[in-house]
Coordinates of C-alpha atoms and ligand atoms in Angstrom, one line a residue:
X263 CA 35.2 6.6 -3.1
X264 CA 34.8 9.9 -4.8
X265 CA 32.3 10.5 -7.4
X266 CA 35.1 11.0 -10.6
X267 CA 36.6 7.5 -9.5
X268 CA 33.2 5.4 -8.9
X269 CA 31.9 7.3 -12.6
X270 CA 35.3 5.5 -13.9
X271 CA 34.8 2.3 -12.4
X272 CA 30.6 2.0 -13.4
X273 CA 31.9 2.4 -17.1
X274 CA 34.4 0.1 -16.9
X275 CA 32.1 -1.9 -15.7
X276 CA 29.8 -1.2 -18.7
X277 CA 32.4 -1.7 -20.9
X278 CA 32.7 -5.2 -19.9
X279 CA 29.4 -5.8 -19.6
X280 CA 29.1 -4.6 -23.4
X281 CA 31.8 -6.8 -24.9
X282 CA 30.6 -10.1 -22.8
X283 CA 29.4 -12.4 -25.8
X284 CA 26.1 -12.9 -23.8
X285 CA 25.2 -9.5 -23.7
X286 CA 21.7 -10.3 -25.6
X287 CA 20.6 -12.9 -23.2
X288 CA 21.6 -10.7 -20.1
X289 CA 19.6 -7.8 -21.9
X290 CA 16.7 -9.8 -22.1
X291 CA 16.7 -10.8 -18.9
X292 CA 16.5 -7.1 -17.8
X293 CA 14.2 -6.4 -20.6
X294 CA 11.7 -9.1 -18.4
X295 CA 12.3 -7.4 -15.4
X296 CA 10.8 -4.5 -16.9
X297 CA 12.3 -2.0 -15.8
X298 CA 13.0 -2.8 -12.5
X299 CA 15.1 -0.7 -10.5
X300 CA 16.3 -3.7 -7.5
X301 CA 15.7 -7.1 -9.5
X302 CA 16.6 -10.0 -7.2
X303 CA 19.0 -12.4 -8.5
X304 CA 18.3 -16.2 -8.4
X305 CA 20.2 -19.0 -8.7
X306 CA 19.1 -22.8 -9.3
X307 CA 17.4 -25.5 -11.5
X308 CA 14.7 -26.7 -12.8
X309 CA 14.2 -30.3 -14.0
X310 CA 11.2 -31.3 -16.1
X311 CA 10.1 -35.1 -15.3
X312 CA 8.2 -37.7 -17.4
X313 CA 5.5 -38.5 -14.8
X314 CA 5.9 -42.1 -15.8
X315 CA 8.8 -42.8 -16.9
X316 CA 10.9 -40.5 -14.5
X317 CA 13.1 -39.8 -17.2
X318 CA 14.5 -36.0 -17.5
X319 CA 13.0 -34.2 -20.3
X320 CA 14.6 -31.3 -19.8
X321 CA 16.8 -29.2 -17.0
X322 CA 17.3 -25.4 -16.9
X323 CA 19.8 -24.0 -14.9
X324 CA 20.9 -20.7 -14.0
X325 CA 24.7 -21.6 -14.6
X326 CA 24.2 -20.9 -18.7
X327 CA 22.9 -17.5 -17.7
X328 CA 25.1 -14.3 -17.2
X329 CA 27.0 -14.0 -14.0
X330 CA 25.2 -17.7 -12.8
X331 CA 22.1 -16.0 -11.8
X332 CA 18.1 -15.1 -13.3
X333 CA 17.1 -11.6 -12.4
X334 CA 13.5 -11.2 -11.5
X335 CA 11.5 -8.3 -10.8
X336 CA 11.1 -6.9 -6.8
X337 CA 7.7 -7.2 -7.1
X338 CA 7.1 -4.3 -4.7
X339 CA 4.4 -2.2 -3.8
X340 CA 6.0 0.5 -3.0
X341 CA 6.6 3.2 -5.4
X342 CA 9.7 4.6 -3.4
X343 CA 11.8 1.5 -3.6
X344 CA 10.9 0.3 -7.4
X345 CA 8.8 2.4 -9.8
X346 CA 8.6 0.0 -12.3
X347 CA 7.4 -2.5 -10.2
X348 CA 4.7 -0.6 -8.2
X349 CA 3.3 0.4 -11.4
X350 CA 2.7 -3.0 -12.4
X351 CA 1.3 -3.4 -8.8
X352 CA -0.5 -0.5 -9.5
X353 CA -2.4 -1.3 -12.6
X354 CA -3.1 -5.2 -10.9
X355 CA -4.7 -3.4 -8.2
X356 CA -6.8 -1.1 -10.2
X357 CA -8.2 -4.4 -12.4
X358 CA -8.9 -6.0 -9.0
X359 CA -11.4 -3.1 -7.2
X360 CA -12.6 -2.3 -11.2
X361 CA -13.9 -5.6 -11.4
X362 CA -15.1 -5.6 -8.2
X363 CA -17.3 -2.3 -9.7
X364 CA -18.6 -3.7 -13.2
X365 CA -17.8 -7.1 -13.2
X366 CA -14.8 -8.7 -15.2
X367 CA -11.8 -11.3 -14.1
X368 CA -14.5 -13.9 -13.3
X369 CA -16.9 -11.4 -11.5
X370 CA -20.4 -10.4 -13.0
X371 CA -21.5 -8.0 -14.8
X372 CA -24.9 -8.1 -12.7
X373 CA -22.0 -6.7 -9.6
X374 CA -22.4 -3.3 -10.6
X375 CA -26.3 -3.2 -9.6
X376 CA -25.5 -4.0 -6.2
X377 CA -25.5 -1.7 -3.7
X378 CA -22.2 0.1 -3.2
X379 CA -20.7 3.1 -1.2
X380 CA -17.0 4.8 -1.3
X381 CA -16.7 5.2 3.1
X382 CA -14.0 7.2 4.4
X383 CA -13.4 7.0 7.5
X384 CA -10.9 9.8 9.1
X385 CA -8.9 10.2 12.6
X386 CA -10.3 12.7 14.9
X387 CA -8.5 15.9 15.5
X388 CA -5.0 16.0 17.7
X389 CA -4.6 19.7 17.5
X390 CA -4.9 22.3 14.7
X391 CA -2.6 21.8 11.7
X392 CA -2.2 23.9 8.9
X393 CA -4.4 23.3 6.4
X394 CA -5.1 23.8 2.4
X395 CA -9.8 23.9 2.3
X396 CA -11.4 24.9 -0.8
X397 CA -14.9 26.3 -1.3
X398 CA -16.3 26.5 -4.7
X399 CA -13.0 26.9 -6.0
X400 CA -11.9 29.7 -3.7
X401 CA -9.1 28.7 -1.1
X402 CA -9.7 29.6 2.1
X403 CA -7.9 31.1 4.6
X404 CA -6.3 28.3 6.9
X405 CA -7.3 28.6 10.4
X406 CA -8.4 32.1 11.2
X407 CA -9.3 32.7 15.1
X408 CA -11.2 36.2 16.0
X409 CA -9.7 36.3 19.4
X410 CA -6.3 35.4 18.7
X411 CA -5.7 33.6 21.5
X412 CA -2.1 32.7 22.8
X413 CA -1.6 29.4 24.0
X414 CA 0.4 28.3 26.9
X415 CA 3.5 28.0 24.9
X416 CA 3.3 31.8 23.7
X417 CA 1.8 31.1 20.7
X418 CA -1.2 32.5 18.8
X419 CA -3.5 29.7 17.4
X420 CA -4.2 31.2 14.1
X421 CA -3.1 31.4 11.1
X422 CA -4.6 33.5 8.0
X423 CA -2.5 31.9 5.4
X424 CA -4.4 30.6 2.2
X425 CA -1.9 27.9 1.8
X426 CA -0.9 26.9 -1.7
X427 CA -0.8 23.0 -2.6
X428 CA 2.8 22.8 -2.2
X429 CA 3.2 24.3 1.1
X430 CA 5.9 22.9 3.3
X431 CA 3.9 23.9 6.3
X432 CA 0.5 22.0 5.1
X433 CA 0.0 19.1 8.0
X434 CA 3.2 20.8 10.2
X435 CA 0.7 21.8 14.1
X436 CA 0.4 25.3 14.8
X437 CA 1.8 24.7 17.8
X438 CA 4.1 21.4 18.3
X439 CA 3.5 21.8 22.0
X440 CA -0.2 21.6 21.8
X441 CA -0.3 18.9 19.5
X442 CA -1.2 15.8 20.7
X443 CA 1.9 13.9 19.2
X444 CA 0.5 10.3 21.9
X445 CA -2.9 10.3 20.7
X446 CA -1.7 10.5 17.4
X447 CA 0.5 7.5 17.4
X448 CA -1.7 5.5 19.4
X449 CA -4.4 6.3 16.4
X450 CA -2.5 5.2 14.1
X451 CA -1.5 1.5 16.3
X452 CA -5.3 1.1 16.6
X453 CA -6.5 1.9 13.2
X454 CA -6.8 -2.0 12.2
X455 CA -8.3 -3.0 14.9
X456 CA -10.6 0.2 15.0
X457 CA -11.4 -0.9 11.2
X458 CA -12.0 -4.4 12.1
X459 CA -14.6 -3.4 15.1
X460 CA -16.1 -0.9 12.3
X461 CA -16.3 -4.1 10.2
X462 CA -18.0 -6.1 12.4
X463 CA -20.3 -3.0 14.0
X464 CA -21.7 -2.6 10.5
X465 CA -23.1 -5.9 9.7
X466 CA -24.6 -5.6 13.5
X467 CA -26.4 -2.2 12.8
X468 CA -27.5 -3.9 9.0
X469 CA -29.5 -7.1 11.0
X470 CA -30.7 -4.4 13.4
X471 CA -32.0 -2.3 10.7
X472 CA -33.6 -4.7 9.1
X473 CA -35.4 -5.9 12.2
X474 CA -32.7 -9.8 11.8
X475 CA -30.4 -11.8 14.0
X476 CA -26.8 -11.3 12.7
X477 CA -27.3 -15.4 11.6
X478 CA -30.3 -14.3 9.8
X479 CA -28.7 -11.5 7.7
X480 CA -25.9 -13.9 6.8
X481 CA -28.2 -16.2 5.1
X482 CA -29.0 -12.9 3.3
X483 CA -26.0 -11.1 2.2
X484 CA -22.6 -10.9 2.5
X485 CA -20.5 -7.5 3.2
X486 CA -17.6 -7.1 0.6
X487 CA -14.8 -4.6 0.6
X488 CA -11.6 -3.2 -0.6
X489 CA -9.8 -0.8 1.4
X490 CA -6.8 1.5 1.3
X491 CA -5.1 3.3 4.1
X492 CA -3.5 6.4 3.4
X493 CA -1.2 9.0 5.6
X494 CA -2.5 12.5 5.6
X495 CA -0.1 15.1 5.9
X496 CA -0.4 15.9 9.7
X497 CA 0.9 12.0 10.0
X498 CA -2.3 10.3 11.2
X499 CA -3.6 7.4 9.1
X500 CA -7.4 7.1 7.3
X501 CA -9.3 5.1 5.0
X502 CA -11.0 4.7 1.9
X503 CA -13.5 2.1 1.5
X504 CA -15.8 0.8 -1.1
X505 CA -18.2 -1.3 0.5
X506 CA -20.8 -3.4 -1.6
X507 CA -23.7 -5.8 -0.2
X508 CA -23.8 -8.7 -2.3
X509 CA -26.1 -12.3 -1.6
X510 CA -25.2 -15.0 0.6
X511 CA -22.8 -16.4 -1.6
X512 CA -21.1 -13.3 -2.7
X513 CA -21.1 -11.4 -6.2
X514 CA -22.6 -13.8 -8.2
X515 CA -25.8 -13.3 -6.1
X516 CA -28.4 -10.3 -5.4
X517 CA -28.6 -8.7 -2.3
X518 CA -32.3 -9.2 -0.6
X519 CA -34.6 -5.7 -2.1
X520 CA -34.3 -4.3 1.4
X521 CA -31.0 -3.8 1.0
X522 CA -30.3 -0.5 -0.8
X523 CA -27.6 2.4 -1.0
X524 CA -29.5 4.1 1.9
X525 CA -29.9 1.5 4.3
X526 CA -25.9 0.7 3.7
X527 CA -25.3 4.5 4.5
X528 CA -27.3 4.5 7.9
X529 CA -25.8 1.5 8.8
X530 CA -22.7 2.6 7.9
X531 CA -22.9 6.1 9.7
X532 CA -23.5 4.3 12.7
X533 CA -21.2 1.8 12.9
X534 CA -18.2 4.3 12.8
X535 CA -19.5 6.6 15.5
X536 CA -20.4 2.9 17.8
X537 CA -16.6 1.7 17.7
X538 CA -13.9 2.6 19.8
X539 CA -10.7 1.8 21.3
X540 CA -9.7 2.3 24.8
X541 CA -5.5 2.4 25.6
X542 CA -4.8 0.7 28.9
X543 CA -3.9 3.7 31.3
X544 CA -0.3 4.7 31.6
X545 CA 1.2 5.8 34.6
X546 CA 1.3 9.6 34.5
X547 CA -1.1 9.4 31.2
X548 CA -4.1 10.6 30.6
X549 CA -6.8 7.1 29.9
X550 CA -7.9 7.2 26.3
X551 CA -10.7 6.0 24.3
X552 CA -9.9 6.2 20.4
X553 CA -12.8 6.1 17.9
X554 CA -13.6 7.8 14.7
X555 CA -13.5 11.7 13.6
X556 CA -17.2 13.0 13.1
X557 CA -16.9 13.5 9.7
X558 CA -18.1 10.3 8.2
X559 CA -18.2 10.8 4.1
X560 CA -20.1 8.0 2.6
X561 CA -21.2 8.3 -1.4
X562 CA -22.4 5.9 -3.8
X563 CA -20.2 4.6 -6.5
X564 CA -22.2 4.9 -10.2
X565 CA -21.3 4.1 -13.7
X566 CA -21.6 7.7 -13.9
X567 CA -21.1 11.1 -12.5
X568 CA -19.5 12.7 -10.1
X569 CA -17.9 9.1 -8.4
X570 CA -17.6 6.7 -11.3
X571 CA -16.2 2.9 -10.6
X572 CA -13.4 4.5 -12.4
X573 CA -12.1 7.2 -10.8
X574 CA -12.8 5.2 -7.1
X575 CA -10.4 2.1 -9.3
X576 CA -7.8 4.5 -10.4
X577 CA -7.7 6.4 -6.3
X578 CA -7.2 3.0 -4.5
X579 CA -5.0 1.6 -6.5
X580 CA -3.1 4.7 -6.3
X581 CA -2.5 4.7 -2.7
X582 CA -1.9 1.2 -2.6
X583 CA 1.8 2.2 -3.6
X584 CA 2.3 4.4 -1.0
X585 CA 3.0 4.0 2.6
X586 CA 3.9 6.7 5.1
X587 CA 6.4 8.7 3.0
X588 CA 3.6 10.8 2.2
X589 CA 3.5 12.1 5.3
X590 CA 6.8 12.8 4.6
X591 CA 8.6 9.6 6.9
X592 CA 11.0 6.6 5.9
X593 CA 10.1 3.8 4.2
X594 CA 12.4 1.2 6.3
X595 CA 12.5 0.5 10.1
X596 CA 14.0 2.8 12.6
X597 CA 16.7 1.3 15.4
X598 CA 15.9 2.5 18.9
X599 CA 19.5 3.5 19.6
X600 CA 19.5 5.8 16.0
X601 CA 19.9 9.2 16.5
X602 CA 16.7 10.4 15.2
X603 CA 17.8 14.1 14.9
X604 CA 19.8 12.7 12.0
X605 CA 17.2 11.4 10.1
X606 CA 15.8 13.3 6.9
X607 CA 12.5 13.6 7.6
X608 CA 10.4 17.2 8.5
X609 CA 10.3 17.8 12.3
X610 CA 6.8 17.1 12.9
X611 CA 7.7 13.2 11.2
X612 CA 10.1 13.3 13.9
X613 CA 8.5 14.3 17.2
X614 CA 5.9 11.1 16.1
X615 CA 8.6 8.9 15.7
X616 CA 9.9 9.9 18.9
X617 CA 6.7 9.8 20.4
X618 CA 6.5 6.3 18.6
X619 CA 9.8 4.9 20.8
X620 CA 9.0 6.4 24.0
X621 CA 5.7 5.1 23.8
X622 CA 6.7 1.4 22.9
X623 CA 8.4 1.4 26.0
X624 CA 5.2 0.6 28.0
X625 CA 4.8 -2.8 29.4
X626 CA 1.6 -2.1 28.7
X627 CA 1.3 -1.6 25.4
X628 CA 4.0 -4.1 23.7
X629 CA 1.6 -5.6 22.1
X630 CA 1.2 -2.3 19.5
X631 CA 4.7 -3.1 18.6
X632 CA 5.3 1.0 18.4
X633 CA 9.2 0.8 18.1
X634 CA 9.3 -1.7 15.4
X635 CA 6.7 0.6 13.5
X636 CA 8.1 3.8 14.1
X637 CA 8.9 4.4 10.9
X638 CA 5.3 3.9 9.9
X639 CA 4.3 6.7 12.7
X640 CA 3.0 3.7 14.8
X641 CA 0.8 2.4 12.0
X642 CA 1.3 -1.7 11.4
X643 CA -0.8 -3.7 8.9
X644 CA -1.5 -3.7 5.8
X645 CA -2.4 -0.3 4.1
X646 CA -4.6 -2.1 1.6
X647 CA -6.8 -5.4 2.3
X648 CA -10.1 -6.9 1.1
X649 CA -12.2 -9.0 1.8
X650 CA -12.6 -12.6 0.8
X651 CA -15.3 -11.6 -1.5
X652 CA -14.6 -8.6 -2.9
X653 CA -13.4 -9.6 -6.9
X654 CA -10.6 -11.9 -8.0
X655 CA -7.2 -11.9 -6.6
X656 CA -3.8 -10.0 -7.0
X657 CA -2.7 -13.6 -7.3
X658 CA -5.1 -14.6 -10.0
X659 CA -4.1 -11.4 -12.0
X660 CA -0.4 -12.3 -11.4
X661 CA -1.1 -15.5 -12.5
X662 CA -2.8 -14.6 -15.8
X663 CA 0.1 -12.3 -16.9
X664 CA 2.7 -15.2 -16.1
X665 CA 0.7 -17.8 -18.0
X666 CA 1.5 -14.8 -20.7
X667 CA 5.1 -15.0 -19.7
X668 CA 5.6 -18.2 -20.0
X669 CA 4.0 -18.8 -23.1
X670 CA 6.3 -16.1 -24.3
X671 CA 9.2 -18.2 -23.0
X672 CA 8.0 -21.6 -24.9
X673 CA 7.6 -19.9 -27.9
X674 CA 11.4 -17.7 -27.3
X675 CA 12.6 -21.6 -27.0
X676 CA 13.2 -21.3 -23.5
X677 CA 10.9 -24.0 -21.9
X678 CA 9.9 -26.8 -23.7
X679 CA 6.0 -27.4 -24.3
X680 CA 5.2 -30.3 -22.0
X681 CA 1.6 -31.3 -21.0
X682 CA 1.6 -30.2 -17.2
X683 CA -0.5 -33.4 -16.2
X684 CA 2.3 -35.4 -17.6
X685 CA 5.4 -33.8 -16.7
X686 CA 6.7 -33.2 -12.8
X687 CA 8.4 -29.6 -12.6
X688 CA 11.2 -29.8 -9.6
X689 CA 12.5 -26.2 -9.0
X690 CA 15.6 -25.3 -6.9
X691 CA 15.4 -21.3 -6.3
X692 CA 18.3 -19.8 -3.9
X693 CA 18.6 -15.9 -3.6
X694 CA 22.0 -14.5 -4.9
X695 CA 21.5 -10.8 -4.0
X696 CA 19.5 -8.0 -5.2
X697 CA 20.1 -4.7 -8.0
X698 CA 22.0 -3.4 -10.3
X699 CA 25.5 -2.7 -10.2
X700 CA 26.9 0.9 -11.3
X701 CA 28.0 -0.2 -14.5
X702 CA 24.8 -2.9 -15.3
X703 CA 22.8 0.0 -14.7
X704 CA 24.5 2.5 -16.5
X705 CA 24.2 -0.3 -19.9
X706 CA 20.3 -1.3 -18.5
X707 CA 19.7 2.6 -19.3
X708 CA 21.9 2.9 -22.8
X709 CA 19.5 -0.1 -23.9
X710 CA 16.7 1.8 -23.1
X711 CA 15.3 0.9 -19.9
X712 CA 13.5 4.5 -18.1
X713 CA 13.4 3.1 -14.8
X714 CA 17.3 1.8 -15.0
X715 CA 18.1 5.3 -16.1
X716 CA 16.6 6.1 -12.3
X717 CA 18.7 3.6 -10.7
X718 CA 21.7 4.9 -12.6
X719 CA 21.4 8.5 -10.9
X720 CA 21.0 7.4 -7.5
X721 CA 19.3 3.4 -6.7
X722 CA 21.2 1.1 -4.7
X723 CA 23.1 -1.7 -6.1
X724 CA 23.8 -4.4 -3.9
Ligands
ZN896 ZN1 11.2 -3.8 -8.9
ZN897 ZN1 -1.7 27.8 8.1
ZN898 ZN1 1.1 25.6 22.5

């Protein structure tokens, strides 16, 4: 359809929508969705119970709402796909590791005296990329070689550039036929299990360091952490960690005395550079044993200063919203039969996609699932986890702000005030589609919605 015809047919659309007589309660329903830009639709009933009597006290159902259906946020993480709604996942997630810091959401105060250190933990080098370094404010120049030397593809393996932030070319290989595009990919397939032998490696080189059995140390402390994956430019995965050493029973309870900021850092230095990896061998491929990069940056986390819980808070939950289209990829799965050269993505997301399919067809290593994670440059998992310990729960925050909700809703007249021990709730839930429509979108944004304004210029409406 062309563009004049569909811009006719969203406001007619609108215009409809703004004569229906239950325009209000469809505008608060967006209004609750808060500005989500994909809110899934949802059809059904539910039927409040007296406990003892069985008699219905009450039955909501979707077929008194506008168009039959109750549209609820996406609830995604991912700031491509829903700003609105990764914002909210944003902030949860920066409550979450800020409690985890200083205490808060059922965590203690007392938390922030444990020992604690912000880890990252990087991929090892697959080949010179271009590359923005700073020293004492001065930018340097990007990779400058005295000898110039050519490679075998003709090229010269420097580059004197001092690259500004914005540079297309930050992360693109000086030369693509030197990179190593395989290791890269198979990085990126190994990182959880990498992190999880890291995991496990550091509570070995703790016991050892304090002279225990592993049994022993666990009668002592537990390890907590929060992590967050992120994709740096040149398409290889790394990750942030704040690690803390609580007591045997977690937060609530000190670490032993031995157990300080610098016995967490040796322990820690050590465990990254033990782990590794090792690919089965390919025909025709070189055998590979993945581990670590070298550079190991571990820093304590302090109420003040040049690392504040803060600032570590506000940087995780940051990059909990993003996934690999920072490294500038796709967000959604890639078919094997697609024809990759038509995707619109930089040429150096390409060749590791690429890399990522031809690789996956290994016997040997199905098990990485590389085609069905193309799109993620090979990388499958979760980009942010933590431990059982670490500080309350995405859930628990969600939770909370429902309770909110829903008291919201009593009050609006929606749900009537029952005591929950007494009353049986029976819900029905079917999904009914996702979005906004043209039009819905285009009245979403006249009412004031920012993020509808978005999905008027450009969101999908299914
Ligand atoms: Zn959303
Ligand atoms: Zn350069
Ligand atoms: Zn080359």
């Amino acid at each position: 359809m062309p563009a004049s015809h569909r811009n006719a047919h969203a406001i007619r659309e609108a215009i409809t929508r703004l004569n229906d007589p239950r325009l209000a309660r469809w505008a608060a329903q967006i209004r609750h969705t808060g500005g989500c830009r994909q809110p899934i639709h949802l059809r059904g009933t539910v039927e409040h119970y007296d406990r003892a009597t069985g008699r219905l006290l009450h039955r909501y159902s979707t077929n008194q709402e506008p168009d039959g259906v109750l549209r609820v946020p996406c609830k995604t993480r991912r700031a491509s796909r829903c700003p609105a709604c990764a914002e909210t996942y944003r902030a949860d997630t920066y409550h979450l590791i800020r409690a985890g810091l200083t205490g808060g959401k059922g965590v203690p105060e007392s938390v922030s005296s444990h020992p604690c250190l912000f880890v990252t933990l990087t991929a090892p080098s697959f080949g010179p990329v271009h590359t923005r370094r700073e020293r004492d404010g001065r930018i340097l120049p990007c990779h400058p070689r005295r000898n110039r030397e050519t490679c075998p593809h003709g090229r010269v393996i420097s580059c004197t550039v001092r690259h500004r932030a914005d540079d297309d070319v930050l992360g693109e290989p000086l030369c693509p036929g030197c990179y190593d595009y395989t290791g890269t990919v198979l990085f990126n397939a190994v990182a959880p299990v990498l992190w999880k032998r890291f995991a496990d490696a550091l509570r070995r080189h703790l016991a050892a360091l304090a002279g225990l059995t592993l049994a022993q140390l666990r009668e002592q402390l537990v390890v907590s952490f929060a992590k967050v994956g992120e994709f740096q430019r040149r398409g290889v995965v790394h990750f942030h960690a704040i690690i803390r050493l609580d007591g045997p029973a977690g937060p609530a309870t000190t670490p032993p005395a031995w157990a300080t900021c610098d016995v967490l850092t040796r322990a820690v230095q050590r465990a990254a550079q033990a782990v590794t990896v090792t690919i089965p061998q390919l025909a025709g491929e070189l055998a590979r044993v993945l581990r670590w990069g070298t550079q190991v940056d571990a820093r304590p986390i302090t109420l003040t200063g040049e690392l504040t819980d803060q600032a570590v808070a506000g940087y995780i939950a940051k990059y909990a919203t993003k996934a690999a289209e920072c490294a500038g990829t796709l967000d959604q799965r890639i078919s094997p039969t697609q024809d990759l050269s038509c995707l619109p993505v930089r040429d150096h997301a390409r060749r590791l996609i690429a890399e990522c399919l031809r690789l996956g067809a290994y016997e040997e290593l199905a098990g990485l699932r590389l085609v069905q994670w193309a799109h993620m440059l090979g990388f499958r998992g979760h980009l942010s986890t933590r431990s059982r310990h670490y500080s309350t729960t995405l859930t628990q925050i969600r939770a909370e702000r429902q309770d909110h909700v829903r008291a919201e809703e009593i009050t609006t007249g929606r749900l009537p005030l029952f005591d929950e021990d007494d009353v049986l709730v029976i819900a029905r839930w079917e999904y009914a589609g996702r979005g906004l429509s043209p039009g819905d979108a285009l009245v979403a944004a006249l009412l004031g919605s920012p993020a509808a304004v978005l999905a008027a210029h450009g969101g999908e409406a299914r």
